[in-house]
Amino acid sequence: NGLAEDALPLLQALDPNAAPLAARDRVWDELGRAARTEIGKGAFDSAYRLTRKHSLARGEDFAEAEFLSGWLALRLRPREPEAAAHFSKLESNVSTPVSLSRAQFWQARALAAQGDDTAAATPLNRAASHATTFFGLMARAQLAAGPTSLAPLADPPIDPATRARFLARPMAQAMLLLADIGETDTLSLFALAFDDQLESAADHALLADLLREAQLPNVAVRTAKTGLAAGRLSVEASFPLLAVPRAAQARGVEQAFVLAISRQESEFNQFAVSRANARGLMQLIPSTAQFAARREGLSYQRALLTDDPDYNMTLGASYLAHLLDQFGGSYVLAIAAYNAGPSNVNRWIAQYGDPRQRGVDILDWIEQIPFAETRNYVHRVLENLQVYRQRLAAETPIPLRIREDLQRGVY
């Protein structure tokens, strides 16, 4: 009923363990919402009292609750040992590279905050093994004595016997038949069920090949992401390359940046239309596309947002360049604004401080973004950006610049 202040003492007195197991996710929804409100007010101790009693043991809500508890404890010095314990517990109860690297990186941060750099090196090295995740890349950059690179970043060749075994599987045979008769919707459903049964990166690459042949590039990326979440990286399937039109490059935005946004927005589905009417590869809403078309001196044609990938990328790159200009070259702020809108980003700057100012910890600033989707979006686009720089360079090693990207626009 909008009575958040009245609800707070009730939530602080609540014992989540008294709730039925089936209701504990809903209890966390309320605790987490209240904790985010307290974080917005700078009341970290109050927020920590809410999050640390979440009573969850597994799943996405557990991961968020345990991470937030650790992050808050780290802010509440001298509670660094509690923070390290939260991150250790998180690491022990998650399985995806994204979640593992986040737990390991922040565990290292908590140990380093206690002055134990030797102990911190162990989880930091574990985090660095997850080389295509945001926190894995951060760990890799932190551990490097000098410039480091993602090269070589390529898939090993697939031998004919492996290909033949894959294509002989009943599900693969069924999908080939569906492709032949043009049943792409059913084919997509089969693929999204089949990807859970695959056991190697090569199989994910072969499934992606089949889907691209069927003109389903976005489903190819989606299934490859399933493999990536299980630790099976197929580079070409997970991070496909599209030609970025010259008009899109004319604004000075990196090709890798355009691809990084497109992968996160649509998984390269040029026909994607969201519930909010965002359209095409870079998911432009019509008003944004009209603004970008005026900037570029182009006529606005809504149909082209989905019919012409080059048109969509040209307008998307123009809008991204506008956001970079608006936020002083800050990649973090431009990415957040692409997802949540510039007005929200300006509000967060006013509330949490300006991450372009020295002395504001950019990682902490990102964690204070109140929208879970936007926090995730910033991390995913920045990790995509590192991978696409190396993909575009092929075998030439490109220095990892994730820490520099976080500091762009700092004054």
PDB file of N, CA and C in Angstrom, residues 260-355:
ATOM      1  N   ALA A 260      28.406  -6.145 -29.115  1.00  0.00           N
ATOM      2  CA  ALA A 260      28.160  -6.476 -27.704  1.00  0.00           C
ATOM      3  C   ALA A 260      26.742  -6.110 -27.295  1.00  0.00           C
ATOM      4  N   ILE A 261      26.274  -4.938 -27.726  1.00  0.00           N
ATOM      5  CA  ILE A 261      24.904  -4.516 -27.429  1.00  0.00           C
ATOM      6  C   ILE A 261      23.906  -5.413 -28.160  1.00  0.00           C
ATOM      7  N   SER A 262      24.164  -5.698 -29.430  1.00  0.00           N
ATOM      8  CA  SER A 262      23.233  -6.499 -30.228  1.00  0.00           C
ATOM      9  C   SER A 262      23.066  -7.897 -29.655  1.00  0.00           C
ATOM     10  N   ARG A 263      24.171  -8.496 -29.210  1.00  0.00           N
ATOM     11  CA  ARG A 263      24.080  -9.839 -28.626  1.00  0.00           C
ATOM     12  C   ARG A 263      23.205  -9.832 -27.390  1.00  0.00           C
ATOM     13  N   GLN A 264      23.354  -8.819 -26.556  1.00  0.00           N
ATOM     14  CA  GLN A 264      22.575  -8.776 -25.326  1.00  0.00           C
ATOM     15  C   GLN A 264      21.124  -8.388 -25.593  1.00  0.00           C
ATOM     16  N   GLU A 265      20.896  -7.525 -26.560  1.00  0.00           N
ATOM     17  CA  GLU A 265      19.546  -7.037 -26.828  1.00  0.00           C
ATOM     18  C   GLU A 265      18.664  -8.081 -27.510  1.00  0.00           C
ATOM     19  N   SER A 266      19.171  -8.706 -28.558  1.00  0.00           N
ATOM     20  CA  SER A 266      18.300  -9.551 -29.392  1.00  0.00           C
ATOM     21  C   SER A 266      18.863 -10.923 -29.697  1.00  0.00           C
ATOM     22  N   GLU A 267      20.083 -11.204 -29.243  1.00  0.00           N
ATOM     23  CA  GLU A 267      20.780 -12.428 -29.633  1.00  0.00           C
ATOM     24  C   GLU A 267      20.858 -12.532 -31.155  1.00  0.00           C
ATOM     25  N   PHE A 268      20.954 -11.359 -31.805  1.00  0.00           N
ATOM     26  CA  PHE A 268      21.091 -11.231 -33.257  1.00  0.00           C
ATOM     27  C   PHE A 268      19.841 -11.681 -34.022  1.00  0.00           C
ATOM     28  N   ASN A 269      18.693 -11.474 -33.407  1.00  0.00           N
ATOM     29  CA  ASN A 269      17.424 -11.736 -34.092  1.00  0.00           C
ATOM     30  C   ASN A 269      16.935 -10.430 -34.712  1.00  0.00           C
ATOM     31  N   GLN A 270      17.103 -10.294 -36.018  1.00  0.00           N
ATOM     32  CA  GLN A 270      16.746  -9.034 -36.665  1.00  0.00           C
ATOM     33  C   GLN A 270      15.244  -8.770 -36.635  1.00  0.00           C
ATOM     34  N   PHE A 271      14.446  -9.820 -36.393  1.00  0.00           N
ATOM     35  CA  PHE A 271      12.986  -9.663 -36.401  1.00  0.00           C
ATOM     36  C   PHE A 271      12.402  -9.507 -34.996  1.00  0.00           C
ATOM     37  N   ALA A 272      13.244  -9.429 -33.989  1.00  0.00           N
ATOM     38  CA  ALA A 272      12.759  -9.380 -32.606  1.00  0.00           C
ATOM     39  C   ALA A 272      11.945  -8.109 -32.360  1.00  0.00           C
ATOM     40  N   VAL A 273      10.796  -8.288 -31.686  1.00  0.00           N
ATOM     41  CA  VAL A 273       9.968  -7.164 -31.239  1.00  0.00           C
ATOM     42  C   VAL A 273       9.581  -7.458 -29.793  1.00  0.00           C
ATOM     43  N   SER A 274       9.959  -6.579 -28.880  1.00  0.00           N
ATOM     44  CA  SER A 274       9.715  -6.815 -27.458  1.00  0.00           C
ATOM     45  C   SER A 274       8.329  -6.339 -27.060  1.00  0.00           C
ATOM     46  N   ARG A 275       7.952  -6.653 -25.828  1.00  0.00           N
ATOM     47  CA  ARG A 275       6.669  -6.183 -25.296  1.00  0.00           C
ATOM     48  C   ARG A 275       6.619  -4.658 -25.257  1.00  0.00           C
ATOM     49  N   ALA A 276       7.786  -4.027 -25.122  1.00  0.00           N
ATOM     50  CA  ALA A 276       7.843  -2.560 -25.097  1.00  0.00           C
ATOM     51  C   ALA A 276       7.953  -1.966 -26.501  1.00  0.00           C
ATOM     52  N   ASN A 277       7.812  -2.832 -27.525  1.00  0.00           N
ATOM     53  CA  ASN A 277       7.879  -2.422 -28.932  1.00  0.00           C
ATOM     54  C   ASN A 277       9.290  -2.042 -29.364  1.00  0.00           C
ATOM     55  N   ALA A 278      10.310  -2.524 -28.646  1.00  0.00           N
ATOM     56  CA  ALA A 278      11.691  -2.372 -29.111  1.00  0.00           C
ATOM     57  C   ALA A 278      11.903  -3.344 -30.264  1.00  0.00           C
ATOM     58  N   ARG A 279      12.602  -2.890 -31.305  1.00  0.00           N
ATOM     59  CA  ARG A 279      12.578  -3.633 -32.557  1.00  0.00           C
ATOM     60  C   ARG A 279      13.982  -3.883 -33.113  1.00  0.00           C
ATOM     61  N   GLY A 280      14.150  -5.106 -33.651  1.00  0.00           N
ATOM     62  CA  GLY A 280      15.331  -5.427 -34.425  1.00  0.00           C
ATOM     63  C   GLY A 280      16.563  -5.774 -33.615  1.00  0.00           C
ATOM     64  N   LEU A 281      17.695  -5.838 -34.302  1.00  0.00           N
ATOM     65  CA  LEU A 281      18.950  -6.302 -33.716  1.00  0.00           C
ATOM     66  C   LEU A 281      19.317  -5.548 -32.448  1.00  0.00           C
ATOM     67  N   MET A 282      19.208  -4.211 -32.490  1.00  0.00           N
ATOM     68  CA  MET A 282      19.628  -3.399 -31.348  1.00  0.00           C
ATOM     69  C   MET A 282      18.442  -2.916 -30.531  1.00  0.00           C
ATOM     70  N   GLN A 283      17.261  -3.492 -30.799  1.00  0.00           N
ATOM     71  CA  GLN A 283      16.054  -3.278 -29.987  1.00  0.00           C
ATOM     72  C   GLN A 283      15.772  -1.791 -29.758  1.00  0.00           C
ATOM     73  N   LEU A 284      15.511  -1.102 -30.849  1.00  0.00           N
ATOM     74  CA  LEU A 284      15.216   0.327 -30.802  1.00  0.00           C
ATOM     75  C   LEU A 284      13.713   0.547 -30.722  1.00  0.00           C
ATOM     76  N   ILE A 285      13.263   1.333 -29.756  1.00  0.00           N
ATOM     77  CA  ILE A 285      11.861   1.719 -29.750  1.00  0.00           C
ATOM     78  C   ILE A 285      11.683   2.807 -30.813  1.00  0.00           C
ATOM     79  N   PRO A 286      10.492   2.911 -31.392  1.00  0.00           N
ATOM     80  CA  PRO A 286      10.311   3.849 -32.515  1.00  0.00           C
ATOM     81  C   PRO A 286      10.745   5.278 -32.220  1.00  0.00           C
ATOM     82  N   SER A 287      10.459   5.797 -31.027  1.00  0.00           N
ATOM     83  CA  SER A 287      10.839   7.187 -30.741  1.00  0.00           C
ATOM     84  C   SER A 287      12.359   7.360 -30.738  1.00  0.00           C
ATOM     85  N   THR A 288      13.075   6.367 -30.205  1.00  0.00           N
ATOM     86  CA  THR A 288      14.542   6.426 -30.222  1.00  0.00           C
ATOM     87  C   THR A 288      15.066   6.323 -31.646  1.00  0.00           C
ATOM     88  N   ALA A 289      14.465   5.435 -32.429  1.00  0.00           N
ATOM     89  CA  ALA A 289      14.886   5.282 -33.821  1.00  0.00           C
ATOM     90  C   ALA A 289      14.641   6.566 -34.614  1.00  0.00           C
ATOM     91  N   GLN A 290      13.511   7.232 -34.356  1.00  0.00           N
ATOM     92  CA  GLN A 290      13.229   8.501 -35.033  1.00  0.00           C
ATOM     93  C   GLN A 290      14.286   9.546 -34.676  1.00  0.00           C
ATOM     94  N   PHE A 291      14.643   9.609 -33.400  1.00  0.00           N
ATOM     95  CA  PHE A 291      15.678  10.545 -32.947  1.00  0.00           C
ATOM     96  C   PHE A 291      17.001  10.261 -33.657  1.00  0.00           C
ATOM     97  N   ALA A 292      17.382   8.982 -33.715  1.00  0.00           N
ATOM     98  CA  ALA A 292      18.655   8.614 -34.343  1.00  0.00           C
ATOM     99  C   ALA A 292      18.618   8.877 -35.844  1.00  0.00           C
ATOM    100  N   ALA A 293      17.483   8.630 -36.481  1.00  0.00           N
ATOM    101  CA  ALA A 293      17.367   8.886 -37.920  1.00  0.00           C
ATOM    102  C   ALA A 293      17.564  10.373 -38.219  1.00  0.00           C
ATOM    103  N   ARG A 294      16.998  11.235 -37.385  1.00  0.00           N
ATOM    104  CA  ARG A 294      17.197  12.678 -37.570  1.00  0.00           C
ATOM    105  C   ARG A 294      18.674  13.035 -37.414  1.00  0.00           C
ATOM    106  N   ARG A 295      19.335  12.426 -36.429  1.00  0.00           N
ATOM    107  CA  ARG A 295      20.775  12.681 -36.231  1.00  0.00           C
ATOM    108  C   ARG A 295      21.581  12.321 -37.473  1.00  0.00           C
ATOM    109  N   GLU A 296      21.162  11.244 -38.132  1.00  0.00           N
ATOM    110  CA  GLU A 296      21.919  10.739 -39.276  1.00  0.00           C
ATOM    111  C   GLU A 296      21.450  11.323 -40.604  1.00  0.00           C
ATOM    112  N   GLY A 297      20.394  12.128 -40.582  1.00  0.00           N
ATOM    113  CA  GLY A 297      19.863  12.670 -41.833  1.00  0.00           C
ATOM    114  C   GLY A 297      19.204  11.616 -42.692  1.00  0.00           C
ATOM    115  N   LEU A 298      18.642  10.585 -42.039  1.00  0.00           N
ATOM    116  CA  LEU A 298      17.965   9.502 -42.744  1.00  0.00           C
ATOM    117  C   LEU A 298      16.464   9.619 -42.547  1.00  0.00           C
ATOM    118  N   SER A 299      15.717   9.087 -43.503  1.00  0.00           N
ATOM    119  CA  SER A 299      14.272   9.019 -43.312  1.00  0.00           C
ATOM    120  C   SER A 299      13.969   7.890 -42.338  1.00  0.00           C
ATOM    121  N   TYR A 300      12.975   8.110 -41.485  1.00  0.00           N
ATOM    122  CA  TYR A 300      12.589   7.072 -40.531  1.00  0.00           C
ATOM    123  C   TYR A 300      11.562   6.161 -41.174  1.00  0.00           C
ATOM    124  N   GLN A 301      11.877   4.857 -41.195  1.00  0.00           N
ATOM    125  CA  GLN A 301      10.949   3.859 -41.729  1.00  0.00           C
ATOM    126  C   GLN A 301      10.889   2.704 -40.736  1.00  0.00           C
ATOM    127  N   ARG A 302       9.779   2.606 -40.025  1.00  0.00           N
ATOM    128  CA  ARG A 302       9.682   1.614 -38.957  1.00  0.00           C
ATOM    129  C   ARG A 302       9.908   0.199 -39.463  1.00  0.00           C
ATOM    130  N   ALA A 303       9.399  -0.116 -40.642  1.00  0.00           N
ATOM    131  CA  ALA A 303       9.535  -1.480 -41.162  1.00  0.00           C
ATOM    132  C   ALA A 303      10.997  -1.876 -41.313  1.00  0.00           C
ATOM    133  N   LEU A 304      11.853  -0.897 -41.626  1.00  0.00           N
ATOM    134  CA  LEU A 304      13.268  -1.213 -41.832  1.00  0.00           C
ATOM    135  C   LEU A 304      13.978  -1.595 -40.538  1.00  0.00           C
ATOM    136  N   LEU A 305      13.397  -1.262 -39.392  1.00  0.00           N
ATOM    137  CA  LEU A 305      14.031  -1.633 -38.122  1.00  0.00           C
ATOM    138  C   LEU A 305      14.159  -3.145 -37.989  1.00  0.00           C
ATOM    139  N   THR A 306      13.232  -3.876 -38.589  1.00  0.00           N
ATOM    140  CA  THR A 306      13.309  -5.338 -38.564  1.00  0.00           C
ATOM    141  C   THR A 306      13.664  -5.925 -39.931  1.00  0.00           C
ATOM    142  N   ASP A 307      13.394  -5.190 -41.001  1.00  0.00           N
ATOM    143  CA  ASP A 307      13.655  -5.729 -42.339  1.00  0.00           C
ATOM    144  C   ASP A 307      15.098  -5.534 -42.785  1.00  0.00           C
ATOM    145  N   ASP A 308      15.781  -4.531 -42.239  1.00  0.00           N
ATOM    146  CA  ASP A 308      17.123  -4.179 -42.712  1.00  0.00           C
ATOM    147  C   ASP A 308      18.084  -4.082 -41.525  1.00  0.00           C
ATOM    148  N   PRO A 309      18.888  -5.126 -41.289  1.00  0.00           N
ATOM    149  CA  PRO A 309      19.817  -5.097 -40.145  1.00  0.00           C
ATOM    150  C   PRO A 309      20.794  -3.924 -40.203  1.00  0.00           C
ATOM    151  N   ASP A 310      21.238  -3.546 -41.402  1.00  0.00           N
ATOM    152  CA  ASP A 310      22.178  -2.427 -41.507  1.00  0.00           C
ATOM    153  C   ASP A 310      21.533  -1.123 -41.044  1.00  0.00           C
ATOM    154  N   TYR A 311      20.288  -0.914 -41.412  1.00  0.00           N
ATOM    155  CA  TYR A 311      19.556   0.289 -40.990  1.00  0.00           C
ATOM    156  C   TYR A 311      19.430   0.309 -39.471  1.00  0.00           C
ATOM    157  N   ASN A 312      19.086  -0.841 -38.894  1.00  0.00           N
ATOM    158  CA  ASN A 312      18.927  -0.928 -37.443  1.00  0.00           C
ATOM    159  C   ASN A 312      20.251  -0.643 -36.735  1.00  0.00           C
ATOM    160  N   MET A 313      21.329  -1.252 -37.216  1.00  0.00           N
ATOM    161  CA  MET A 313      22.626  -1.044 -36.565  1.00  0.00           C
ATOM    162  C   MET A 313      23.130   0.385 -36.746  1.00  0.00           C
ATOM    163  N   THR A 314      22.825   0.992 -37.886  1.00  0.00           N
ATOM    164  CA  THR A 314      23.235   2.383 -38.103  1.00  0.00           C
ATOM    165  C   THR A 314      22.555   3.302 -37.100  1.00  0.00           C
ATOM    166  N   LEU A 315      21.249   3.123 -36.909  1.00  0.00           N
ATOM    167  CA  LEU A 315      20.525   3.959 -35.948  1.00  0.00           C
ATOM    168  C   LEU A 315      20.921   3.609 -34.515  1.00  0.00           C
ATOM    169  N   GLY A 316      21.120   2.320 -34.239  1.00  0.00           N
ATOM    170  CA  GLY A 316      21.525   1.914 -32.891  1.00  0.00           C
ATOM    171  C   GLY A 316      22.887   2.473 -32.523  1.00  0.00           C
ATOM    172  N   ALA A 317      23.833   2.426 -33.468  1.00  0.00           N
ATOM    173  CA  ALA A 317      25.168   2.975 -33.209  1.00  0.00           C
ATOM    174  C   ALA A 317      25.105   4.485 -33.025  1.00  0.00           C
ATOM    175  N   SER A 318      24.229   5.144 -33.773  1.00  0.00           N
ATOM    176  CA  SER A 318      24.069   6.592 -33.626  1.00  0.00           C
ATOM    177  C   SER A 318      23.549   6.937 -32.235  1.00  0.00           C
ATOM    178  N   TYR A 319      22.557   6.169 -31.769  1.00  0.00           N
ATOM    179  CA  TYR A 319      22.014   6.437 -30.436  1.00  0.00           C
ATOM    180  C   TYR A 319      23.051   6.139 -29.356  1.00  0.00           C
ATOM    181  N   LEU A 320      23.828   5.073 -29.546  1.00  0.00           N
ATOM    182  CA  LEU A 320      24.881   4.744 -28.588  1.00  0.00           C
ATOM    183  C   LEU A 320      25.931   5.858 -28.547  1.00  0.00           C
ATOM    184  N   ALA A 321      26.276   6.402 -29.706  1.00  0.00           N
ATOM    185  CA  ALA A 321      27.221   7.525 -29.746  1.00  0.00           C
ATOM    186  C   ALA A 321      26.654   8.736 -29.013  1.00  0.00           C
ATOM    187  N   HIS A 322      25.354   8.958 -29.172  1.00  0.00           N
ATOM    188  CA  HIS A 322      24.697  10.065 -28.458  1.00  0.00           C
ATOM    189  C   HIS A 322      24.798   9.871 -26.947  1.00  0.00           C
ATOM    190  N   LEU A 323      24.576   8.638 -26.478  1.00  0.00           N
ATOM    191  CA  LEU A 323      24.659   8.369 -25.038  1.00  0.00           C
ATOM    192  C   LEU A 323      26.086   8.544 -24.532  1.00  0.00           C
ATOM    193  N   LEU A 324      27.057   8.109 -25.313  1.00  0.00           N
ATOM    194  CA  LEU A 324      28.454   8.307 -24.914  1.00  0.00           C
ATOM    195  C   LEU A 324      28.776   9.796 -24.806  1.00  0.00           C
ATOM    196  N   ASP A 325      28.273  10.578 -25.746  1.00  0.00           N
ATOM    197  CA  ASP A 325      28.473  12.033 -25.663  1.00  0.00           C
ATOM    198  C   ASP A 325      27.782  12.604 -24.426  1.00  0.00           C
ATOM    199  N   GLN A 326      26.552  12.143 -24.183  1.00  0.00           N
ATOM    200  CA  GLN A 326      25.766  12.678 -23.071  1.00  0.00           C
ATOM    201  C   GLN A 326      26.430  12.397 -21.731  1.00  0.00           C
ATOM    202  N   PHE A 327      27.082  11.228 -21.617  1.00  0.00           N
ATOM    203  CA  PHE A 327      27.671  10.824 -20.344  1.00  0.00           C
ATOM    204  C   PHE A 327      29.198  10.897 -20.359  1.00  0.00           C
ATOM    205  N   GLY A 328      29.723  11.810 -21.148  1.00  0.00           N
ATOM    206  CA  GLY A 328      31.148  12.127 -21.088  1.00  0.00           C
ATOM    207  C   GLY A 328      32.069  10.982 -21.444  1.00  0.00           C
ATOM    208  N   GLY A 329      31.614  10.087 -22.316  1.00  0.00           N
ATOM    209  CA  GLY A 329      32.454   8.971 -22.738  1.00  0.00           C
ATOM    210  C   GLY A 329      32.414   7.771 -21.818  1.00  0.00           C
ATOM    211  N   SER A 330      31.598   7.800 -20.769  1.00  0.00           N
ATOM    212  CA  SER A 330      31.528   6.678 -19.827  1.00  0.00           C
ATOM    213  C   SER A 330      30.813   5.495 -20.460  1.00  0.00           C
ATOM    214  N   TYR A 331      31.526   4.378 -20.605  1.00  0.00           N
ATOM    215  CA  TYR A 331      30.898   3.174 -21.130  1.00  0.00           C
ATOM    216  C   TYR A 331      29.840   2.650 -20.164  1.00  0.00           C
ATOM    217  N   VAL A 332      30.147   2.652 -18.876  1.00  0.00           N
ATOM    218  CA  VAL A 332      29.200   2.114 -17.891  1.00  0.00           C
ATOM    219  C   VAL A 332      27.890   2.883 -17.929  1.00  0.00           C
ATOM    220  N   LEU A 333      27.957   4.205 -17.918  1.00  0.00           N
ATOM    221  CA  LEU A 333      26.736   5.008 -17.901  1.00  0.00           C
ATOM    222  C   LEU A 333      25.983   4.899 -19.217  1.00  0.00           C
ATOM    223  N   ALA A 334      26.701   4.857 -20.338  1.00  0.00           N
ATOM    224  CA  ALA A 334      26.036   4.726 -21.633  1.00  0.00           C
ATOM    225  C   ALA A 334      25.329   3.378 -21.753  1.00  0.00           C
ATOM    226  N   ILE A 335      25.975   2.326 -21.286  1.00  0.00           N
ATOM    227  CA  ILE A 335      25.355   0.994 -21.333  1.00  0.00           C
ATOM    228  C   ILE A 335      24.114   0.958 -20.449  1.00  0.00           C
ATOM    229  N   ALA A 336      24.235   1.472 -19.239  1.00  0.00           N
ATOM    230  CA  ALA A 336      23.084   1.500 -18.334  1.00  0.00           C
ATOM    231  C   ALA A 336      21.946   2.314 -18.932  1.00  0.00           C
ATOM    232  N   ALA A 337      22.276   3.434 -19.581  1.00  0.00           N
ATOM    233  CA  ALA A 337      21.243   4.280 -20.183  1.00  0.00           C
ATOM    234  C   ALA A 337      20.604   3.608 -21.385  1.00  0.00           C
ATOM    235  N   TYR A 338      21.355   2.828 -22.139  1.00  0.00           N
ATOM    236  CA  TYR A 338      20.783   2.110 -23.282  1.00  0.00           C
ATOM    237  C   TYR A 338      19.702   1.149 -22.802  1.00  0.00           C
ATOM    238  N   ASN A 339      19.910   0.583 -21.625  1.00  0.00           N
ATOM    239  CA  ASN A 339      18.944  -0.374 -21.078  1.00  0.00           C
ATOM    240  C   ASN A 339      17.814   0.294 -20.310  1.00  0.00           C
ATOM    241  N   ALA A 340      18.147   1.227 -19.437  1.00  0.00           N
ATOM    242  CA  ALA A 340      17.160   1.771 -18.495  1.00  0.00           C
ATOM    243  C   ALA A 340      16.735   3.198 -18.801  1.00  0.00           C
ATOM    244  N   GLY A 341      17.404   3.844 -19.752  1.00  0.00           N
ATOM    245  CA  GLY A 341      17.059   5.213 -20.106  1.00  0.00           C
ATOM    246  C   GLY A 341      17.933   6.233 -19.401  1.00  0.00           C
ATOM    247  N   PRO A 342      18.254   7.337 -20.070  1.00  0.00           N
ATOM    248  CA  PRO A 342      19.124   8.360 -19.477  1.00  0.00           C
ATOM    249  C   PRO A 342      18.565   8.983 -18.208  1.00  0.00           C
ATOM    250  N   SER A 343      17.251   9.137 -18.112  1.00  0.00           N
ATOM    251  CA  SER A 343      16.690   9.795 -16.920  1.00  0.00           C
ATOM    252  C   SER A 343      16.942   8.968 -15.671  1.00  0.00           C
ATOM    253  N   ASN A 344      16.823   7.648 -15.774  1.00  0.00           N
ATOM    254  CA  ASN A 344      17.131   6.794 -14.626  1.00  0.00           C
ATOM    255  C   ASN A 344      18.603   6.904 -14.246  1.00  0.00           C
ATOM    256  N   VAL A 345      19.471   6.905 -15.246  1.00  0.00           N
ATOM    257  CA  VAL A 345      20.903   6.991 -14.957  1.00  0.00           C
ATOM    258  C   VAL A 345      21.233   8.308 -14.270  1.00  0.00           C
ATOM    259  N   ASN A 346      20.649   9.387 -14.724  1.00  0.00           N
ATOM    260  CA  ASN A 346      20.886  10.679 -14.063  1.00  0.00           C
ATOM    261  C   ASN A 346      20.380  10.664 -12.624  1.00  0.00           C
ATOM    262  N   ARG A 347      19.268   9.985 -12.401  1.00  0.00           N
ATOM    263  CA  ARG A 347      18.740   9.876 -11.031  1.00  0.00           C
ATOM    264  C   ARG A 347      19.693   9.079 -10.152  1.00  0.00           C
ATOM    265  N   TRP A 348      20.270   7.998 -10.702  1.00  0.00           N
ATOM    266  CA  TRP A 348      21.200   7.180  -9.916  1.00  0.00           C
ATOM    267  C   TRP A 348      22.490   7.944  -9.635  1.00  0.00           C
ATOM    268  N   ILE A 349      22.934   8.760 -10.579  1.00  0.00           N
ATOM    269  CA  ILE A 349      24.119   9.589 -10.337  1.00  0.00           C
ATOM    270  C   ILE A 349      23.858  10.529  -9.167  1.00  0.00           C
ATOM    271  N   ALA A 350      22.671  11.129  -9.159  1.00  0.00           N
ATOM    272  CA  ALA A 350      22.325  12.043  -8.065  1.00  0.00           C
ATOM    273  C   ALA A 350      22.231  11.306  -6.735  1.00  0.00           C
ATOM    274  N   GLN A 351      21.777  10.045  -6.786  1.00  0.00           N
ATOM    275  CA  GLN A 351      21.538   9.296  -5.550  1.00  0.00           C
ATOM    276  C   GLN A 351      22.790   8.610  -5.020  1.00  0.00           C
ATOM    277  N   TYR A 352      23.589   8.032  -5.914  1.00  0.00           N
ATOM    278  CA  TYR A 352      24.723   7.204  -5.485  1.00  0.00           C
ATOM    279  C   TYR A 352      26.083   7.843  -5.740  1.00  0.00           C
ATOM    280  N   GLY A 353      26.096   9.002  -6.362  1.00  0.00           N
ATOM    281  CA  GLY A 353      27.355   9.637  -6.713  1.00  0.00           C
ATOM    282  C   GLY A 353      27.680   9.419  -8.181  1.00  0.00           C
ATOM    283  N   ASP A 354      28.596  10.191  -8.683  1.00  0.00           N
ATOM    284  CA  ASP A 354      28.978  10.130 -10.092  1.00  0.00           C
ATOM    285  C   ASP A 354      30.185   9.212 -10.247  1.00  0.00           C
ATOM    286  N   PRO A 355      30.020   8.058 -10.908  1.00  0.00           N
ATOM    287  CA  PRO A 355      31.147   7.121 -11.017  1.00  0.00           C
ATOM    288  C   PRO A 355      32.277   7.638 -11.892  1.00  0.00           C
TER     289      PRO A 355
END
